[in-house]
Coordinates of C-alpha atoms and ligand atoms in Angstrom, one line a residue:
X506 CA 12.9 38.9 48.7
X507 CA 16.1 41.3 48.0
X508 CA 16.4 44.7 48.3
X509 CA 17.3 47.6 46.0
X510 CA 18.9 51.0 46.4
X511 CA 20.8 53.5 43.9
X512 CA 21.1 57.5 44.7
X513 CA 20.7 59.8 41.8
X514 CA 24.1 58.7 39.9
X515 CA 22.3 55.4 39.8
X516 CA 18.8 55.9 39.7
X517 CA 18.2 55.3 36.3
X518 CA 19.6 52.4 35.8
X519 CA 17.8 50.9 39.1
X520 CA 14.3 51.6 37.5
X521 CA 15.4 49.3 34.1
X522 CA 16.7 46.7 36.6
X523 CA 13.7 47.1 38.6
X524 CA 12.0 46.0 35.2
X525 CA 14.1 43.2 34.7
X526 CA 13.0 41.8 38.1
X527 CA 9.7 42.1 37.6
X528 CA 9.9 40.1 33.9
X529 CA 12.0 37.0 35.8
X530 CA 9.8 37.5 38.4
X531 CA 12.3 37.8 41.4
X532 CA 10.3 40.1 44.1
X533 CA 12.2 43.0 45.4
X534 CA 11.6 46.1 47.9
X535 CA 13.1 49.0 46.4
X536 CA 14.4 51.2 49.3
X537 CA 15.1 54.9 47.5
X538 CA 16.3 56.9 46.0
X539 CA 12.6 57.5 44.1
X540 CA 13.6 60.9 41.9
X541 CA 16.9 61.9 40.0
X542 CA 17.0 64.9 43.0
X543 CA 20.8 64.9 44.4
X544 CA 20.8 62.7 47.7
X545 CA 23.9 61.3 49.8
X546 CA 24.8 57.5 49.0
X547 CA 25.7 56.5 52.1
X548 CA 22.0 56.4 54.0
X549 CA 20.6 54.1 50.7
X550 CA 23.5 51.3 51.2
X551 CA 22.9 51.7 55.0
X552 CA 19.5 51.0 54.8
X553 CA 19.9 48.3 51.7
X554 CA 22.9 46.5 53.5
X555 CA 20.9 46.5 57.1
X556 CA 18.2 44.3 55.1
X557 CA 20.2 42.3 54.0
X558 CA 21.9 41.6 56.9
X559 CA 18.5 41.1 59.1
X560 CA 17.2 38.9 56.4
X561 CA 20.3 37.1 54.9
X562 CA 19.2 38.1 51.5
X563 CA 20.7 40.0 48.7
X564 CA 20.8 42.8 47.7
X565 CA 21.4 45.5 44.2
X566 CA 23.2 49.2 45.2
X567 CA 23.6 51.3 41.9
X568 CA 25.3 54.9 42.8
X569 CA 27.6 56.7 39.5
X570 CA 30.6 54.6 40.2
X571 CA 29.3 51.4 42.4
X572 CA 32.5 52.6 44.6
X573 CA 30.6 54.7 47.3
X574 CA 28.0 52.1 47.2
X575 CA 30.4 49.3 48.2
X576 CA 32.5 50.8 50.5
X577 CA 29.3 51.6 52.7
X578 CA 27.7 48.8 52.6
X579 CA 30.6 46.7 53.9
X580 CA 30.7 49.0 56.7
X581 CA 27.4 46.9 58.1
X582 CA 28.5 43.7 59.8
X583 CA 27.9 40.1 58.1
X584 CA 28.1 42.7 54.7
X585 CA 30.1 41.5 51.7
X586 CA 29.1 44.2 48.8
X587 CA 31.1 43.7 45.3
X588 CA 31.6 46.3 42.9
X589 CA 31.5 44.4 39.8
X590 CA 31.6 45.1 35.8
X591 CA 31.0 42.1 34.4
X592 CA 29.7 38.9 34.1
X593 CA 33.0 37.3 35.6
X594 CA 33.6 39.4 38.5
X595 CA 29.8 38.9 39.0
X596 CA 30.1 34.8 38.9
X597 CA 32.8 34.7 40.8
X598 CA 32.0 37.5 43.8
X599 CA 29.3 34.6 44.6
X600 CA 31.0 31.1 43.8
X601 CA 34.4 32.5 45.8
X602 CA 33.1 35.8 48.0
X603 CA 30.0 34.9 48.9
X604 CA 28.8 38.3 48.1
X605 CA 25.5 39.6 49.4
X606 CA 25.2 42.5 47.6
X607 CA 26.3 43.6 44.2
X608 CA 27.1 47.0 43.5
X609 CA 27.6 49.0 40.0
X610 CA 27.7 52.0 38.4
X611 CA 24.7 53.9 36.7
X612 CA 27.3 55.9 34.9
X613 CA 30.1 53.4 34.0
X614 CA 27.3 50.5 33.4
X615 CA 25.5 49.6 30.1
X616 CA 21.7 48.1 30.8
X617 CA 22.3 44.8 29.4
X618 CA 25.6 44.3 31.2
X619 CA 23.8 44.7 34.5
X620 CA 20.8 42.8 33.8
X621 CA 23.7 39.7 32.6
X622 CA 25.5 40.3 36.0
X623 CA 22.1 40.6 38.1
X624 CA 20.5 37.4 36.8
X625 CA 24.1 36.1 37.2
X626 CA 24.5 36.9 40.6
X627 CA 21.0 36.0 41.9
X628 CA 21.8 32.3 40.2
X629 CA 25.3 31.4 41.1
X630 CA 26.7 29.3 44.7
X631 CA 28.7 30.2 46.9
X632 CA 31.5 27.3 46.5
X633 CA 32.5 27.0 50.0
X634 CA 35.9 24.7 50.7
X635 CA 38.6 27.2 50.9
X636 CA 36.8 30.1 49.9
X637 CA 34.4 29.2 52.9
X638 CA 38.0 29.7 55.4
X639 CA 38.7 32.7 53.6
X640 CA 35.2 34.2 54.3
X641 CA 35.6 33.2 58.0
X642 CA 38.8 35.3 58.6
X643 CA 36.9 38.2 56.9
X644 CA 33.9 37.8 59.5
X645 CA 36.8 37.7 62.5
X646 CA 37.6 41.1 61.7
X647 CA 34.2 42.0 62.2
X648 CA 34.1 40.5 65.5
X649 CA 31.6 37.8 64.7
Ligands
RB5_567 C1 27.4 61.2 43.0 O1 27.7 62.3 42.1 C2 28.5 60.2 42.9 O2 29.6 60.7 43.6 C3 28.0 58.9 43.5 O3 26.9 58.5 42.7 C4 29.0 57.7 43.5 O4 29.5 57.5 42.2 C5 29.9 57.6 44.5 O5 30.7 56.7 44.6

């Protein structure tokens, strides 16, 4: 199970991703927005990025940029949302940051490049080695 969120900059292109799920069959609670009505970004990557955390799943935050998206979501502890563009930042957010979310923009995002970096980013490894010693310094500034 993963989770999805977008606010209204986003909302758009989370119902065509929400279609691509379905097709590859990946199941997915969508947790708002649910209308193109103006809403604050924040309380969707809070509620997307506490999921994912409970869960240790992944999850998909769309806003206009991806930027308020991200920088929420790695507000939540055990978080590590990418903003991404392609399909390289995608591959390599999981094989060297171990990212739990993904984050783009409905407004700076084509469809197909976002399906590409979704199935990308549900696929790919985390590497560990190096990268794994990297990730543990980021978690002990968390506290954890
Ligand atoms: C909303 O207009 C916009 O600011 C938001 O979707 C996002 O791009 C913020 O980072």
């Amino acid at each position: 199970m993963i989770f999805i969120g977008s606010d209204h900059g986003g909302f758009e292109l989370k119902e065509k991703i929400k279609v691509f799920l379905r097709e590859k069959g990946v199941e997915f609670e969508d947790l708002g927005t649910f209308s193109e009505e103006s809403c604050d970004y924040p309380d969707i990557a809070e509620s997307v990025a506490q999921k994912v955390a409970q869960t240790d799943s992944k999850g998909i935050l769309i806003c206009g940029t991806g930027i308020g998206m991200s920088i929420a979501a790695n507000k939540v502890k055990g978080i590590r949302c990418a903003l991404c563009h392609d399909a390289y930042t995608a591959e390599y957010a999981r094989k060297h940051n171990n990212a739990n979310i993904i984050a783009f923009g409905g407004r700076t995002t084509g469809v197909e490049i976002a399906k590409q970096m979704v199935e990308i980013f549900l696929r790919e490894e985390f590497e560990g080695g190096r990268h794994k010693r990297r990730i543990d310094k980021i978690a002990k500034m968390e506290g954890v």
